CSV table of C-alpha atoms in Angstrom, one decimal:
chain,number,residue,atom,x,y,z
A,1,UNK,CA,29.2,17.0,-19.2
A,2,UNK,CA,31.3,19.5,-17.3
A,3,UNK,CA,28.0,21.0,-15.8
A,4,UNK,CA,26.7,18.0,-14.7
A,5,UNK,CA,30.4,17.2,-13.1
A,6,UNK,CA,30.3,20.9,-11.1
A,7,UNK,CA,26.8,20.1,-10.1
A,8,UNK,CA,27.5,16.6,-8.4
A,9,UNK,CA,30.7,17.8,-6.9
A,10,UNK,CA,28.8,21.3,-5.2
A,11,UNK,CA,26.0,19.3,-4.5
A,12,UNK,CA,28.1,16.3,-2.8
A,13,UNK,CA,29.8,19.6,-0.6
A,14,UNK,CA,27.1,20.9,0.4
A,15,UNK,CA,26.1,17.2,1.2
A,16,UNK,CA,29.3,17.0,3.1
A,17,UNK,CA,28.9,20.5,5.1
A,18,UNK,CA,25.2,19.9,6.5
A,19,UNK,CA,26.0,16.3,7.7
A,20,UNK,CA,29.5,18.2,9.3
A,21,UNK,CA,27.0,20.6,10.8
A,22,UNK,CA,24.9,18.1,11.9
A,23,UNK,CA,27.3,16.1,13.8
A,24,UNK,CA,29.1,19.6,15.7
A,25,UNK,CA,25.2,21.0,16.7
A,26,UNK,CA,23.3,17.5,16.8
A,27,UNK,CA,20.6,19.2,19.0
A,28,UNK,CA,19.4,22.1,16.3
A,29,UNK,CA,18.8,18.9,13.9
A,30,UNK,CA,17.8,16.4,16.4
A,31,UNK,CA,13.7,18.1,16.3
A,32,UNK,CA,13.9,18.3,12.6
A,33,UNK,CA,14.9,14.8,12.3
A,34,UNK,CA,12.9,13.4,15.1
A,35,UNK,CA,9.8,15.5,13.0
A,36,UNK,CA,10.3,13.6,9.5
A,37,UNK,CA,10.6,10.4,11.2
A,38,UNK,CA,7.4,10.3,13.0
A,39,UNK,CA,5.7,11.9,9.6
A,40,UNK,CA,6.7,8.9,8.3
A,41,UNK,CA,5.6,6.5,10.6
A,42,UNK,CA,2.2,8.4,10.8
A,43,UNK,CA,1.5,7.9,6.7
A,44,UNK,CA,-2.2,5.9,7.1
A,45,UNK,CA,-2.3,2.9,5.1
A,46,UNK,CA,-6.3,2.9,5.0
A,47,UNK,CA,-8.1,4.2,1.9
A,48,UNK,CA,-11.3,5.1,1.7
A,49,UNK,CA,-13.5,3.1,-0.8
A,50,UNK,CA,-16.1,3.6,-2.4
A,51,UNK,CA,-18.3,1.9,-4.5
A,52,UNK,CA,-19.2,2.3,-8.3
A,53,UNK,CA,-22.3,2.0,-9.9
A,54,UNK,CA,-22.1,-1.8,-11.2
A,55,UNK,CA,-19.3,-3.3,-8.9
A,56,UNK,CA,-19.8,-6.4,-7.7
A,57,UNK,CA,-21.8,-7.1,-4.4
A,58,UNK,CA,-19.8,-8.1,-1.6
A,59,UNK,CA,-20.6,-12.0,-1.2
A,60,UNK,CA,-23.7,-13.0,1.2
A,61,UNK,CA,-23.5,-14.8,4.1
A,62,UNK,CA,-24.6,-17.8,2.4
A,63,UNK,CA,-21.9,-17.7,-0.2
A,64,UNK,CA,-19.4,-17.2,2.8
A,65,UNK,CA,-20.9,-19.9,5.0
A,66,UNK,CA,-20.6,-22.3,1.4
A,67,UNK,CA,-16.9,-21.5,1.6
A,68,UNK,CA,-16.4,-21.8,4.9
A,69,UNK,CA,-17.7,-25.4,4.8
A,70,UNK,CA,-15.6,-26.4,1.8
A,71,UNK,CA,-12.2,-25.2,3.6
A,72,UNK,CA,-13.6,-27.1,6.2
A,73,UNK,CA,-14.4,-30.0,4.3
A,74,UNK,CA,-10.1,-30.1,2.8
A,75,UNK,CA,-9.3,-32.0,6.2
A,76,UNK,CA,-10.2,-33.2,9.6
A,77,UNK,CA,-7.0,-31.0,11.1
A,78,UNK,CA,-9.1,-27.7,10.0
A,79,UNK,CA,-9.6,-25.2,12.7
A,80,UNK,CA,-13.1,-23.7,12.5
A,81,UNK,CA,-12.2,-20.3,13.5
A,82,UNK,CA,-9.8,-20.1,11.0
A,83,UNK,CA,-11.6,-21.2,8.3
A,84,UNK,CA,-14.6,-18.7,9.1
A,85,UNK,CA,-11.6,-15.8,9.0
A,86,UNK,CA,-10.2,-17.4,5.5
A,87,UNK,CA,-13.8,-17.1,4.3
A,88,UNK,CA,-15.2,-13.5,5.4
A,89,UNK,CA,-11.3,-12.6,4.2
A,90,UNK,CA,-11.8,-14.3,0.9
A,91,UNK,CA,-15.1,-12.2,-0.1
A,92,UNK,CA,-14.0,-8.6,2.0
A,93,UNK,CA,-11.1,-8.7,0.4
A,94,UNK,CA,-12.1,-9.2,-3.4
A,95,UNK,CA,-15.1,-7.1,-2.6
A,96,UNK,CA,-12.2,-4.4,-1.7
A,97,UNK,CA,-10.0,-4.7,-4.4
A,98,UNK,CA,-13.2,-4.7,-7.5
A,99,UNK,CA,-13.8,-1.1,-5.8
A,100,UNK,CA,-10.2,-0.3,-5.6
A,101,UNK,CA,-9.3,-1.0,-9.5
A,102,UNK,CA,-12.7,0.6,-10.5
A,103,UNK,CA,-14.4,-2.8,-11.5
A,104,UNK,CA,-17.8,-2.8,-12.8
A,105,UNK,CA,-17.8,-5.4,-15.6
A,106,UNK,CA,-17.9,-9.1,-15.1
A,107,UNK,CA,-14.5,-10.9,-14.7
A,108,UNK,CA,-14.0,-11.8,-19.0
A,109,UNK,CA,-15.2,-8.2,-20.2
A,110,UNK,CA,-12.7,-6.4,-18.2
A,111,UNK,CA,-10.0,-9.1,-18.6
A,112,UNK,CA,-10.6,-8.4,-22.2
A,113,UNK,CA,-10.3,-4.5,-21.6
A,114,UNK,CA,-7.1,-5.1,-19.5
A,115,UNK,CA,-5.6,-7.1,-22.7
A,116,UNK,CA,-6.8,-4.6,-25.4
A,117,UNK,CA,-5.3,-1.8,-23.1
């Protein structure tokens, strides 16, 4: 208990004495803070995917074109363009997601093998 204590009062000094440093020699900081903030910003967000043996095709272009008509067909106020978009989307992004979890079994086997754990 009393270690702990000493330890979060030292390490709230020496918390205390770099930001005091920081603020009387901004410019010696000012790189190493400009540094971690575009490391930061430069993280990618894009993964690189790659297919099992056994996952799922990505859907065709008649299975797209299918769902394209039947988001379509919910309304007259349906702008093409954007129904095409919702489509490809729908069937990329699943496609995406079975390689991303590692899916190779059809939807009720690996829901089973989620639930059994």
């Amino acid at each position: 208990m009393v270690n702990s204590l000493l330890d979060r009062v030292l390490t709230l000094q020496l918390v205390k004495r770099y930001l005091a440093e920081m603020i009387r020699a901004p410019k010696r900081h000012s790189m190493i803070l400009l540094a971690l903030f575009l490391l930061g910003c430069a993280t990618s967000t894009e993964k690189n995917l790659v297919a099992l043996p056994g996952t799922p095709p990505p859907g065709s272009v008649q299975e797209i074109a299918e769902l394209e008509l039947a988001i379509l067909n919910l309304g007259p106020g349906i702008d093409p363009a954007e129904a095409a978009a919702a489509a490809r989307a729908s069937f990329s992004h699943t496609h995406d997601l079975a390689i991303e979890y590692r899916i190779t079994d059809l939807p009720l086997v690996h829901n089973v093998k989620v639930n059994l754990g």
